[in-house]
Amino acid sequence: MRLSRRILVSGGAGFIGSHLCDKLLAEGHEVLCVDNYFTGWRRNIEHLVGTPRFEVMRHDVTFPLYVEVDDIYNLACPASPVHYQHDPVQTLKTSVHGAINMLGLAKRTRAKIFQASTSEVYGDPNVHPQPESYWGHVNPLGIRACYDEGKRAAETLFFDYHRQHKVKIKVARIFNTYGPRMHPNDGRVVSNFIVQALSGNDITIYGDGSQTRSFCYVTDLLDGFARLMATGDEFIGPVNLGNPVEFTIRQLAEMVIEMTDSRSKLVMMPLPSDDPRQRQPDISLARRELGWEPKVPLADGLKETIGYFRTLMAS
């Protein structure tokens, strides 16, 4: 029988964080959901309020937090360009100060701590697909740097706390993830395309649509989280978690139009600064160490996500 643990999820009202809270509660754990609601959404966790073993705390991780926990999932940070570029200084502070505060908590409580890092640490990559050994190609002065460099600095802090203070860490680099509870105005390509198609508006493609992304459904990602946290203390990552099946942005737009039965047209706009041309994870390490790979095809995941947005927009 699996022992119940008290688990803190920072960013727990966000898209991925709220699904993680669901999963941990279903496994019998106590969950402390911490969020400042900058990008998190109360409706994502409304169904959990009043549930035994679930607690919500409004808190900004850039300030210290004094609680007692067994495990920590550090997911707190704006993760879409629209949101993290809105207040780039705060984004960087969330990544760096947030990591310091969560690591300090882990050090004091001797908790195991999970860092939700990102494929953005690879920047606009010169290596394809991207293995964990690749150091990346990031513009430290660009408009995306607040997030890219913030997450890179957070990884540095995690590994230094592990080396210097013996903190038990797990670091995952998350590639494009999608599913229900995405924010409709987060500017991410999947939510953008679906909302535009359901509204009957033109679908905006930045660049010529030939740039690629790899889309991982949220349940597959959470399975990767669980497998990583279950590994022995000697395996700390970083490990890529994402779907290695690559699609062009144009292909995604055409799938969304077909699946929504929309009359939306494709409209090309200039490519934003430092936007990656290719993004595909090498998941050899995850396959070998975690026995993990995604199972949900893009068409199936899009069906669920489109259904969620239909309901959301109707209400």
PDB file of C-alpha atoms in Angstrom:
ATOM      1  CA  MET A   1       0.000   0.000   0.000  1.00  0.00           C
ATOM      2  CA  ARG A   2       1.334   3.419  -1.007  1.00  0.00           C
ATOM      3  CA  LEU A   3       1.899   5.740   1.937  1.00  0.00           C
ATOM      4  CA  SER A   4       0.090   9.079   1.907  1.00  0.00           C
ATOM      5  CA  ARG A   5       2.360  12.122   1.706  1.00  0.00           C
ATOM      6  CA  ARG A   6       1.785  15.834   2.191  1.00  0.00           C
ATOM      7  CA  ILE A   7       2.660  17.419  -1.137  1.00  0.00           C
ATOM      8  CA  LEU A   8       3.002  21.094  -2.065  1.00  0.00           C
ATOM      9  CA  VAL A   9       2.190  22.087  -5.651  1.00  0.00           C
ATOM     10  CA  SER A  10       3.285  25.650  -6.425  1.00  0.00           C
ATOM     11  CA  GLY A  11       1.357  26.975  -9.411  1.00  0.00           C
ATOM     12  CA  GLY A  12      -1.334  24.465  -8.470  1.00  0.00           C
ATOM     13  CA  ALA A  13      -4.212  26.466  -9.975  1.00  0.00           C
ATOM     14  CA  GLY A  14      -2.560  26.552 -13.384  1.00  0.00           C
ATOM     15  CA  PHE A  15      -3.234  24.325 -16.376  1.00  0.00           C
ATOM     16  CA  ILE A  16      -0.737  21.560 -15.534  1.00  0.00           C
ATOM     17  CA  GLY A  17      -0.734  22.221 -11.786  1.00  0.00           C
ATOM     18  CA  SER A  18      -4.481  21.674 -11.383  1.00  0.00           C
ATOM     19  CA  HIS A  19      -4.316  18.343 -13.217  1.00  0.00           C
ATOM     20  CA  LEU A  20      -1.401  17.372 -10.968  1.00  0.00           C
ATOM     21  CA  CYS A  21      -3.477  18.207  -7.876  1.00  0.00           C
ATOM     22  CA  ASP A  22      -6.242  15.917  -9.205  1.00  0.00           C
ATOM     23  CA  LYS A  23      -3.779  13.088  -9.766  1.00  0.00           C
ATOM     24  CA  LEU A  24      -2.106  13.365  -6.357  1.00  0.00           C
ATOM     25  CA  LEU A  25      -5.445  13.474  -4.525  1.00  0.00           C
ATOM     26  CA  ALA A  26      -6.659  10.436  -6.479  1.00  0.00           C
ATOM     27  CA  GLU A  27      -3.545   8.609  -5.259  1.00  0.00           C
ATOM     28  CA  GLY A  28      -4.494   9.350  -1.654  1.00  0.00           C
ATOM     29  CA  HIS A  29      -2.049  12.149  -0.834  1.00  0.00           C
ATOM     30  CA  GLU A  30      -2.629  15.433   0.992  1.00  0.00           C
ATOM     31  CA  VAL A  31      -2.193  18.373  -1.381  1.00  0.00           C
ATOM     32  CA  LEU A  32      -1.327  21.969  -0.567  1.00  0.00           C
ATOM     33  CA  CYS A  33      -2.052  24.053  -3.675  1.00  0.00           C
ATOM     34  CA  VAL A  34      -0.109  27.341  -3.694  1.00  0.00           C
ATOM     35  CA  ASP A  35      -0.816  29.996  -6.326  1.00  0.00           C
ATOM     36  CA  ASN A  36      -0.874  33.795  -6.623  1.00  0.00           C
ATOM     37  CA  TYR A  37      -3.369  33.607  -9.537  1.00  0.00           C
ATOM     38  CA  PHE A  38      -1.247  35.689 -11.901  1.00  0.00           C
ATOM     39  CA  THR A  39      -1.828  33.080 -14.605  1.00  0.00           C
ATOM     40  CA  GLY A  40      -3.521  30.387 -12.512  1.00  0.00           C
ATOM     41  CA  TRP A  41      -7.304  30.191 -12.639  1.00  0.00           C
ATOM     42  CA  ARG A  42      -9.602  29.570  -9.680  1.00  0.00           C
ATOM     43  CA  ARG A  43     -12.058  27.663 -11.853  1.00  0.00           C
ATOM     44  CA  ASN A  44      -9.350  25.040 -12.469  1.00  0.00           C
ATOM     45  CA  ILE A  45      -9.517  23.961  -8.822  1.00  0.00           C
ATOM     46  CA  GLU A  46     -13.102  24.884  -7.879  1.00  0.00           C
ATOM     47  CA  HIS A  47     -14.118  21.236  -8.044  1.00  0.00           C
ATOM     48  CA  LEU A  48     -11.498  20.404  -5.388  1.00  0.00           C
ATOM     49  CA  VAL A  49     -12.417  23.065  -2.836  1.00  0.00           C
ATOM     50  CA  GLY A  50     -13.925  21.341   0.193  1.00  0.00           C
ATOM     51  CA  THR A  51     -12.347  18.019  -0.743  1.00  0.00           C
ATOM     52  CA  PRO A  52     -10.686  16.256   2.203  1.00  0.00           C
ATOM     53  CA  ARG A  53      -6.889  16.364   2.023  1.00  0.00           C
ATOM     54  CA  PHE A  54      -6.922  19.457  -0.256  1.00  0.00           C
ATOM     55  CA  GLU A  55      -5.859  22.919   0.891  1.00  0.00           C
ATOM     56  CA  VAL A  56      -5.459  26.143  -1.107  1.00  0.00           C
ATOM     57  CA  MET A  57      -3.095  28.958  -0.167  1.00  0.00           C
ATOM     58  CA  ARG A  58      -2.795  32.246  -2.012  1.00  0.00           C
ATOM     59  CA  HIS A  59       0.924  32.971  -2.014  1.00  0.00           C
ATOM     60  CA  ASP A  60       3.639  34.353  -4.294  1.00  0.00           C
ATOM     61  CA  VAL A  61       6.688  32.068  -4.344  1.00  0.00           C
ATOM     62  CA  THR A  62       9.021  35.057  -4.633  1.00  0.00           C
ATOM     63  CA  PHE A  63       8.418  35.312  -0.864  1.00  0.00           C
ATOM     64  CA  PRO A  64       9.469  32.585   1.589  1.00  0.00           C
ATOM     65  CA  LEU A  65       6.895  29.995   2.626  1.00  0.00           C
ATOM     66  CA  TYR A  66       6.909  28.207   5.986  1.00  0.00           C
ATOM     67  CA  VAL A  67       4.934  24.958   5.861  1.00  0.00           C
ATOM     68  CA  GLU A  68       5.596  21.278   6.571  1.00  0.00           C
ATOM     69  CA  VAL A  69       5.619  19.002   3.526  1.00  0.00           C
ATOM     70  CA  ASP A  70       7.107  15.729   2.312  1.00  0.00           C
ATOM     71  CA  ASP A  71       7.368  16.532  -1.406  1.00  0.00           C
ATOM     72  CA  ILE A  72       7.342  19.713  -3.502  1.00  0.00           C
ATOM     73  CA  TYR A  73       6.413  20.238  -7.143  1.00  0.00           C
ATOM     74  CA  ASN A  74       7.673  23.665  -8.219  1.00  0.00           C
ATOM     75  CA  LEU A  75       5.480  24.617 -11.188  1.00  0.00           C
ATOM     76  CA  ALA A  76       4.988  28.308 -10.378  1.00  0.00           C
ATOM     77  CA  CYS A  77       5.881  30.554 -13.326  1.00  0.00           C
ATOM     78  CA  PRO A  78       4.087  32.119 -16.300  1.00  0.00           C
ATOM     79  CA  ALA A  79       4.750  29.701 -19.159  1.00  0.00           C
ATOM     80  CA  SER A  80       3.369  31.372 -22.283  1.00  0.00           C
ATOM     81  CA  PRO A  81       5.016  34.298 -24.115  1.00  0.00           C
ATOM     82  CA  VAL A  82       1.947  36.526 -23.687  1.00  0.00           C
ATOM     83  CA  HIS A  83       2.052  36.091 -19.927  1.00  0.00           C
ATOM     84  CA  TYR A  84       5.762  35.982 -19.211  1.00  0.00           C
ATOM     85  CA  GLN A  85       6.502  38.986 -21.428  1.00  0.00           C
ATOM     86  CA  HIS A  86       3.753  41.006 -19.699  1.00  0.00           C
ATOM     87  CA  ASP A  87       6.022  41.485 -16.681  1.00  0.00           C
ATOM     88  CA  PRO A  88       9.463  40.124 -17.586  1.00  0.00           C
ATOM     89  CA  VAL A  89      11.129  41.257 -14.362  1.00  0.00           C
ATOM     90  CA  GLN A  90       8.526  39.448 -12.260  1.00  0.00           C
ATOM     91  CA  THR A  91       8.881  36.382 -14.495  1.00  0.00           C
ATOM     92  CA  LEU A  92      12.610  36.245 -13.837  1.00  0.00           C
ATOM     93  CA  LYS A  93      12.040  36.803 -10.118  1.00  0.00           C
ATOM     94  CA  THR A  94       9.489  33.977 -10.052  1.00  0.00           C
ATOM     95  CA  SER A  95      11.960  31.588 -11.673  1.00  0.00           C
ATOM     96  CA  VAL A  96      14.969  32.562  -9.559  1.00  0.00           C
ATOM     97  CA  HIS A  97      13.591  33.777  -6.212  1.00  0.00           C
ATOM     98  CA  GLY A  98      10.856  31.157  -6.422  1.00  0.00           C
ATOM     99  CA  ALA A  99      13.443  28.417  -6.893  1.00  0.00           C
ATOM    100  CA  ILE A 100      15.519  29.728  -3.979  1.00  0.00           C
ATOM    101  CA  ASN A 101      12.482  29.818  -1.681  1.00  0.00           C
ATOM    102  CA  MET A 102      11.188  26.385  -2.672  1.00  0.00           C
ATOM    103  CA  LEU A 103      14.678  24.884  -2.393  1.00  0.00           C
ATOM    104  CA  GLY A 104      15.104  26.508   1.005  1.00  0.00           C
ATOM    105  CA  LEU A 105      11.828  24.916   2.087  1.00  0.00           C
ATOM    106  CA  ALA A 106      12.965  21.544   0.749  1.00  0.00           C
ATOM    107  CA  LYS A 107      16.276  21.885   2.577  1.00  0.00           C
ATOM    108  CA  ARG A 108      14.564  22.690   5.896  1.00  0.00           C
ATOM    109  CA  THR A 109      11.912  19.953   5.648  1.00  0.00           C
ATOM    110  CA  ARG A 110      14.150  17.431   3.856  1.00  0.00           C
ATOM    111  CA  ALA A 111      11.504  17.166   1.157  1.00  0.00           C
ATOM    112  CA  LYS A 112      12.089  15.813  -2.317  1.00  0.00           C
ATOM    113  CA  ILE A 113      11.589  18.647  -4.805  1.00  0.00           C
ATOM    114  CA  PHE A 114      10.572  18.537  -8.478  1.00  0.00           C
ATOM    115  CA  GLN A 115      11.460  21.406 -10.814  1.00  0.00           C
ATOM    116  CA  ALA A 116       9.256  22.041 -13.827  1.00  0.00           C
ATOM    117  CA  SER A 117      11.891  23.265 -16.244  1.00  0.00           C
ATOM    118  CA  THR A 118      11.264  23.746 -19.936  1.00  0.00           C
ATOM    119  CA  SER A 119      12.372  23.022 -23.466  1.00  0.00           C
ATOM    120  CA  GLU A 120      12.982  26.778 -23.697  1.00  0.00           C
ATOM    121  CA  VAL A 121      16.356  26.198 -22.020  1.00  0.00           C
ATOM    122  CA  TYR A 122      17.432  24.979 -25.478  1.00  0.00           C
ATOM    123  CA  GLY A 123      16.411  28.301 -27.079  1.00  0.00           C
ATOM    124  CA  ASP A 124      16.323  28.299 -30.885  1.00  0.00           C
ATOM    125  CA  PRO A 125      18.266  25.037 -31.147  1.00  0.00           C
ATOM    126  CA  ASN A 126      21.111  24.211 -33.503  1.00  0.00           C
ATOM    127  CA  VAL A 127      20.791  20.527 -32.571  1.00  0.00           C
ATOM    128  CA  HIS A 128      17.733  18.518 -33.576  1.00  0.00           C
ATOM    129  CA  PRO A 129      16.104  16.710 -31.823  1.00  0.00           C
ATOM    130  CA  GLN A 130      17.292  18.146 -28.529  1.00  0.00           C
ATOM    131  CA  PRO A 131      19.003  15.784 -26.040  1.00  0.00           C
ATOM    132  CA  GLU A 132      19.586  16.725 -22.417  1.00  0.00           C
ATOM    133  CA  SER A 133      23.314  17.021 -23.126  1.00  0.00           C
ATOM    134  CA  TYR A 134      22.725  19.982 -25.481  1.00  0.00           C
ATOM    135  CA  TRP A 135      23.593  23.286 -23.774  1.00  0.00           C
ATOM    136  CA  GLY A 136      21.221  25.344 -25.886  1.00  0.00           C
ATOM    137  CA  HIS A 137      21.224  28.420 -28.102  1.00  0.00           C
ATOM    138  CA  VAL A 138      19.559  31.203 -26.103  1.00  0.00           C
ATOM    139  CA  ASN A 139      19.601  34.954 -26.692  1.00  0.00           C
ATOM    140  CA  PRO A 140      20.192  36.370 -23.166  1.00  0.00           C
ATOM    141  CA  LEU A 141      19.106  39.873 -24.251  1.00  0.00           C
ATOM    142  CA  GLY A 142      15.932  39.001 -26.152  1.00  0.00           C
ATOM    143  CA  ILE A 143      12.281  39.396 -25.200  1.00  0.00           C
ATOM    144  CA  ARG A 144      12.016  35.691 -24.329  1.00  0.00           C
ATOM    145  CA  ALA A 145      15.111  35.717 -22.105  1.00  0.00           C
ATOM    146  CA  CYS A 146      13.170  36.455 -18.911  1.00  0.00           C
ATOM    147  CA  TYR A 147      11.699  32.962 -19.189  1.00  0.00           C
ATOM    148  CA  ASP A 148      14.515  31.100 -20.995  1.00  0.00           C
ATOM    149  CA  GLU A 149      17.309  32.392 -18.773  1.00  0.00           C
ATOM    150  CA  GLY A 150      15.122  32.335 -15.675  1.00  0.00           C
ATOM    151  CA  LYS A 151      14.528  28.613 -16.097  1.00  0.00           C
ATOM    152  CA  ARG A 152      18.204  28.005 -16.891  1.00  0.00           C
ATOM    153  CA  ALA A 153      19.181  29.848 -13.688  1.00  0.00           C
ATOM    154  CA  ALA A 154      16.619  27.827 -11.742  1.00  0.00           C
ATOM    155  CA  GLU A 155      18.200  24.595 -12.987  1.00  0.00           C
ATOM    156  CA  THR A 156      21.590  25.887 -11.820  1.00  0.00           C
ATOM    157  CA  LEU A 157      20.164  26.570  -8.366  1.00  0.00           C
ATOM    158  CA  PHE A 158      18.627  23.102  -8.162  1.00  0.00           C
ATOM    159  CA  PHE A 159      21.878  21.363  -9.016  1.00  0.00           C
ATOM    160  CA  ASP A 160      23.894  23.584  -6.667  1.00  0.00           C
ATOM    161  CA  TYR A 161      21.500  22.936  -3.780  1.00  0.00           C
ATOM    162  CA  HIS A 162      21.824  19.229  -4.542  1.00  0.00           C
ATOM    163  CA  ARG A 163      25.631  19.353  -4.567  1.00  0.00           C
ATOM    164  CA  GLN A 164      26.066  21.763  -1.658  1.00  0.00           C
ATOM    165  CA  HIS A 165      23.164  20.863   0.642  1.00  0.00           C
ATOM    166  CA  LYS A 166      22.262  17.319  -0.497  1.00  0.00           C
ATOM    167  CA  VAL A 167      18.706  18.366  -1.365  1.00  0.00           C
ATOM    168  CA  LYS A 168      16.849  15.574  -3.168  1.00  0.00           C
ATOM    169  CA  ILE A 169      15.946  17.012  -6.579  1.00  0.00           C
ATOM    170  CA  LYS A 170      14.215  15.931  -9.793  1.00  0.00           C
ATOM    171  CA  VAL A 171      14.434  18.186 -12.877  1.00  0.00           C
ATOM    172  CA  ALA A 172      12.156  17.731 -15.902  1.00  0.00           C
ATOM    173  CA  ARG A 173      12.356  19.736 -19.109  1.00  0.00           C
ATOM    174  CA  ILE A 174       8.774  20.054 -20.336  1.00  0.00           C
ATOM    175  CA  PHE A 175       8.024  20.386 -24.050  1.00  0.00           C
ATOM    176  CA  ASN A 176       4.793  21.804 -25.514  1.00  0.00           C
ATOM    177  CA  THR A 177       1.916  20.413 -23.476  1.00  0.00           C
ATOM    178  CA  TYR A 178      -1.789  20.878 -24.145  1.00  0.00           C
ATOM    179  CA  GLY A 179      -5.175  19.754 -22.866  1.00  0.00           C
ATOM    180  CA  PRO A 180      -8.279  20.920 -20.980  1.00  0.00           C
ATOM    181  CA  ARG A 181      -7.863  23.894 -18.595  1.00  0.00           C
ATOM    182  CA  MET A 182      -5.450  25.765 -20.840  1.00  0.00           C
ATOM    183  CA  HIS A 183      -6.139  29.478 -20.493  1.00  0.00           C
ATOM    184  CA  PRO A 184      -8.033  30.741 -23.571  1.00  0.00           C
ATOM    185  CA  ASN A 185      -5.905  33.905 -23.722  1.00  0.00           C
ATOM    186  CA  ASP A 186      -2.482  32.444 -22.976  1.00  0.00           C
ATOM    187  CA  GLY A 187      -1.203  32.929 -26.522  1.00  0.00           C
ATOM    188  CA  ARG A 188      -0.066  29.326 -26.920  1.00  0.00           C
ATOM    189  CA  VAL A 189      -0.491  27.864 -30.341  1.00  0.00           C
ATOM    190  CA  VAL A 190      -2.982  25.087 -29.468  1.00  0.00           C
ATOM    191  CA  SER A 191      -5.329  27.290 -27.439  1.00  0.00           C
ATOM    192  CA  ASN A 192      -4.986  30.159 -29.942  1.00  0.00           C
ATOM    193  CA  PHE A 193      -5.924  27.993 -32.907  1.00  0.00           C
ATOM    194  CA  ILE A 194      -8.847  26.310 -31.147  1.00  0.00           C
ATOM    195  CA  VAL A 195     -10.350  29.556 -29.822  1.00  0.00           C
ATOM    196  CA  GLN A 196      -9.955  31.265 -33.200  1.00  0.00           C
ATOM    197  CA  ALA A 197     -11.507  28.309 -35.040  1.00  0.00           C
ATOM    198  CA  LEU A 198     -14.469  28.000 -32.666  1.00  0.00           C
ATOM    199  CA  SER A 199     -15.047  31.768 -32.886  1.00  0.00           C
ATOM    200  CA  GLY A 200     -14.972  31.666 -36.689  1.00  0.00           C
ATOM    201  CA  ASN A 201     -12.032  34.062 -36.777  1.00  0.00           C
ATOM    202  CA  ASP A 202      -9.020  33.771 -39.031  1.00  0.00           C
ATOM    203  CA  ILE A 203      -6.256  31.573 -37.635  1.00  0.00           C
ATOM    204  CA  THR A 204      -3.054  33.502 -37.104  1.00  0.00           C
ATOM    205  CA  ILE A 205       0.155  31.749 -38.109  1.00  0.00           C
ATOM    206  CA  TYR A 206       3.422  33.482 -37.277  1.00  0.00           C
ATOM    207  CA  GLY A 207       6.017  32.970 -39.995  1.00  0.00           C
ATOM    208  CA  ASP A 208       5.260  30.655 -42.911  1.00  0.00           C
ATOM    209  CA  GLY A 209       3.984  27.822 -40.727  1.00  0.00           C
ATOM    210  CA  SER A 210       6.910  25.520 -41.474  1.00  0.00           C
ATOM    211  CA  GLN A 211       8.338  25.814 -37.953  1.00  0.00           C
ATOM    212  CA  THR A 212       7.764  22.649 -35.927  1.00  0.00           C
ATOM    213  CA  ARG A 213       6.528  21.738 -32.479  1.00  0.00           C
ATOM    214  CA  SER A 214       5.916  18.476 -30.630  1.00  0.00           C
ATOM    215  CA  PHE A 215       2.675  18.314 -28.648  1.00  0.00           C
ATOM    216  CA  CYS A 216       2.312  16.233 -25.475  1.00  0.00           C
ATOM    217  CA  TYR A 217      -1.108  15.635 -23.914  1.00  0.00           C
ATOM    218  CA  VAL A 218      -1.304  16.583 -20.247  1.00  0.00           C
ATOM    219  CA  THR A 219      -2.061  13.070 -18.919  1.00  0.00           C
ATOM    220  CA  ASP A 220       1.048  11.721 -20.623  1.00  0.00           C
ATOM    221  CA  LEU A 221       3.128  14.483 -19.069  1.00  0.00           C
ATOM    222  CA  LEU A 222       1.811  13.750 -15.568  1.00  0.00           C
ATOM    223  CA  ASP A 223       2.675  10.082 -15.996  1.00  0.00           C
ATOM    224  CA  GLY A 224       6.229  11.254 -16.701  1.00  0.00           C
ATOM    225  CA  PHE A 225       6.172  13.388 -13.536  1.00  0.00           C
ATOM    226  CA  ALA A 226       5.123  10.401 -11.429  1.00  0.00           C
ATOM    227  CA  ARG A 227       7.738   8.101 -12.905  1.00  0.00           C
ATOM    228  CA  LEU A 228      10.495  10.657 -12.393  1.00  0.00           C
ATOM    229  CA  MET A 229       9.538  11.264  -8.759  1.00  0.00           C
ATOM    230  CA  ALA A 230       9.485   7.496  -8.157  1.00  0.00           C
ATOM    231  CA  THR A 231      13.098   7.002  -9.273  1.00  0.00           C
ATOM    232  CA  GLY A 232      15.901   6.559  -6.764  1.00  0.00           C
ATOM    233  CA  ASP A 233      17.681   9.555  -5.283  1.00  0.00           C
ATOM    234  CA  GLU A 234      20.657   9.013  -7.584  1.00  0.00           C
ATOM    235  CA  PHE A 235      18.651   9.881 -10.724  1.00  0.00           C
ATOM    236  CA  ILE A 236      18.017  13.642 -10.680  1.00  0.00           C
ATOM    237  CA  GLY A 237      17.758  14.608 -14.354  1.00  0.00           C
ATOM    238  CA  PRO A 238      17.412  16.797 -16.230  1.00  0.00           C
ATOM    239  CA  VAL A 239      15.160  14.630 -18.351  1.00  0.00           C
ATOM    240  CA  ASN A 240      13.098  15.652 -21.374  1.00  0.00           C
ATOM    241  CA  LEU A 241       9.347  15.041 -21.115  1.00  0.00           C
ATOM    242  CA  GLY A 242       7.528  15.648 -24.362  1.00  0.00           C
ATOM    243  CA  ASN A 243       6.133  13.973 -27.446  1.00  0.00           C
ATOM    244  CA  PRO A 244       8.792  13.257 -30.082  1.00  0.00           C
ATOM    245  CA  VAL A 245       6.235  13.216 -32.926  1.00  0.00           C
ATOM    246  CA  GLU A 246       6.858  16.470 -34.794  1.00  0.00           C
ATOM    247  CA  PHE A 247       4.239  18.613 -36.565  1.00  0.00           C
ATOM    248  CA  THR A 248       4.502  21.872 -38.468  1.00  0.00           C
ATOM    249  CA  ILE A 249       2.406  24.768 -37.215  1.00  0.00           C
ATOM    250  CA  ARG A 250       0.488  24.717 -40.499  1.00  0.00           C
ATOM    251  CA  GLN A 251      -0.361  21.026 -39.998  1.00  0.00           C
ATOM    252  CA  LEU A 252      -1.708  21.791 -36.530  1.00  0.00           C
ATOM    253  CA  ALA A 253      -3.840  24.658 -37.863  1.00  0.00           C
ATOM    254  CA  GLU A 254      -5.301  22.467 -40.603  1.00  0.00           C
ATOM    255  CA  MET A 255      -6.128  19.712 -38.087  1.00  0.00           C
ATOM    256  CA  VAL A 256      -7.913  22.189 -35.803  1.00  0.00           C
ATOM    257  CA  ILE A 257      -9.940  23.636 -38.690  1.00  0.00           C
ATOM    258  CA  GLU A 258     -11.005  20.158 -39.780  1.00  0.00           C
ATOM    259  CA  MET A 259     -11.864  18.931 -36.277  1.00  0.00           C
ATOM    260  CA  THR A 260     -13.890  22.039 -35.399  1.00  0.00           C
ATOM    261  CA  ASP A 261     -15.603  22.129 -38.802  1.00  0.00           C
ATOM    262  CA  SER A 262     -14.577  25.764 -38.976  1.00  0.00           C
ATOM    263  CA  ARG A 263     -14.530  28.116 -41.945  1.00  0.00           C
ATOM    264  CA  SER A 264     -11.524  29.988 -40.558  1.00  0.00           C
ATOM    265  CA  LYS A 265      -8.807  31.008 -43.000  1.00  0.00           C
ATOM    266  CA  LEU A 266      -5.061  30.970 -42.369  1.00  0.00           C
ATOM    267  CA  VAL A 267      -3.437  34.389 -42.044  1.00  0.00           C
ATOM    268  CA  MET A 268       0.350  34.749 -41.979  1.00  0.00           C
ATOM    269  CA  MET A 269       2.014  37.246 -39.643  1.00  0.00           C
ATOM    270  CA  PRO A 270       5.704  38.083 -39.043  1.00  0.00           C
ATOM    271  CA  LEU A 271       7.577  35.598 -36.865  1.00  0.00           C
ATOM    272  CA  PRO A 272       8.223  36.941 -33.318  1.00  0.00           C
ATOM    273  CA  SER A 273      11.784  37.575 -32.179  1.00  0.00           C
ATOM    274  CA  ASP A 274      13.772  34.462 -31.160  1.00  0.00           C
ATOM    275  CA  ASP A 275      10.857  32.130 -31.919  1.00  0.00           C
ATOM    276  CA  PRO A 276      12.326  28.598 -32.248  1.00  0.00           C
ATOM    277  CA  ARG A 277      12.297  27.107 -35.742  1.00  0.00           C
ATOM    278  CA  GLN A 278      12.301  23.510 -34.528  1.00  0.00           C
ATOM    279  CA  ARG A 279      11.303  21.929 -31.255  1.00  0.00           C
ATOM    280  CA  GLN A 280      11.417  18.169 -30.772  1.00  0.00           C
ATOM    281  CA  PRO A 281      12.581  16.259 -27.686  1.00  0.00           C
ATOM    282  CA  ASP A 282      15.007  13.393 -27.706  1.00  0.00           C
ATOM    283  CA  ILE A 283      13.318  11.169 -25.090  1.00  0.00           C
ATOM    284  CA  SER A 284      15.872   8.347 -25.127  1.00  0.00           C
ATOM    285  CA  LEU A 285      16.766   9.065 -21.483  1.00  0.00           C
ATOM    286  CA  ALA A 286      13.103   9.039 -20.369  1.00  0.00           C
ATOM    287  CA  ARG A 287      12.519   5.761 -22.191  1.00  0.00           C
ATOM    288  CA  ARG A 288      15.580   4.181 -20.608  1.00  0.00           C
ATOM    289  CA  GLU A 289      15.373   5.500 -17.032  1.00  0.00           C
ATOM    290  CA  LEU A 290      11.610   5.993 -16.587  1.00  0.00           C
ATOM    291  CA  GLY A 291      10.139   3.484 -19.031  1.00  0.00           C
ATOM    292  CA  TRP A 292       8.105   6.437 -20.287  1.00  0.00           C
ATOM    293  CA  GLU A 293       6.838   7.644 -23.626  1.00  0.00           C
ATOM    294  CA  PRO A 294       3.648   9.459 -24.631  1.00  0.00           C
ATOM    295  CA  LYS A 295       0.603   7.375 -25.557  1.00  0.00           C
ATOM    296  CA  VAL A 296      -2.065   9.913 -26.622  1.00  0.00           C
ATOM    297  CA  PRO A 297      -2.093  10.762 -30.365  1.00  0.00           C
ATOM    298  CA  LEU A 298      -2.486  14.439 -31.247  1.00  0.00           C
ATOM    299  CA  ALA A 299      -5.928  13.897 -32.822  1.00  0.00           C
ATOM    300  CA  ASP A 300      -7.278  12.274 -29.645  1.00  0.00           C
ATOM    301  CA  GLY A 301      -5.847  14.958 -27.388  1.00  0.00           C
ATOM    302  CA  LEU A 302      -7.160  17.739 -29.611  1.00  0.00           C
ATOM    303  CA  LYS A 303     -10.643  16.201 -29.483  1.00  0.00           C
ATOM    304  CA  GLU A 304     -10.671  16.466 -25.677  1.00  0.00           C
ATOM    305  CA  THR A 305      -9.186  19.953 -25.704  1.00  0.00           C
ATOM    306  CA  ILE A 306     -11.641  21.240 -28.319  1.00  0.00           C
ATOM    307  CA  GLY A 307     -14.509  19.812 -26.259  1.00  0.00           C
ATOM    308  CA  TYR A 308     -13.258  21.699 -23.210  1.00  0.00           C
ATOM    309  CA  PHE A 309     -13.049  25.000 -25.088  1.00  0.00           C
ATOM    310  CA  ARG A 310     -16.520  24.511 -26.615  1.00  0.00           C
ATOM    311  CA  THR A 311     -17.982  24.186 -23.132  1.00  0.00           C
ATOM    312  CA  LEU A 312     -15.901  27.062 -21.762  1.00  0.00           C
ATOM    313  CA  MET A 313     -16.882  29.446 -24.543  1.00  0.00           C
ATOM    314  CA  ALA A 314     -20.541  28.470 -24.335  1.00  0.00           C
ATOM    315  CA  SER A 315     -20.588  29.361 -20.631  1.00  0.00           C
TER     316      SER A 315
END
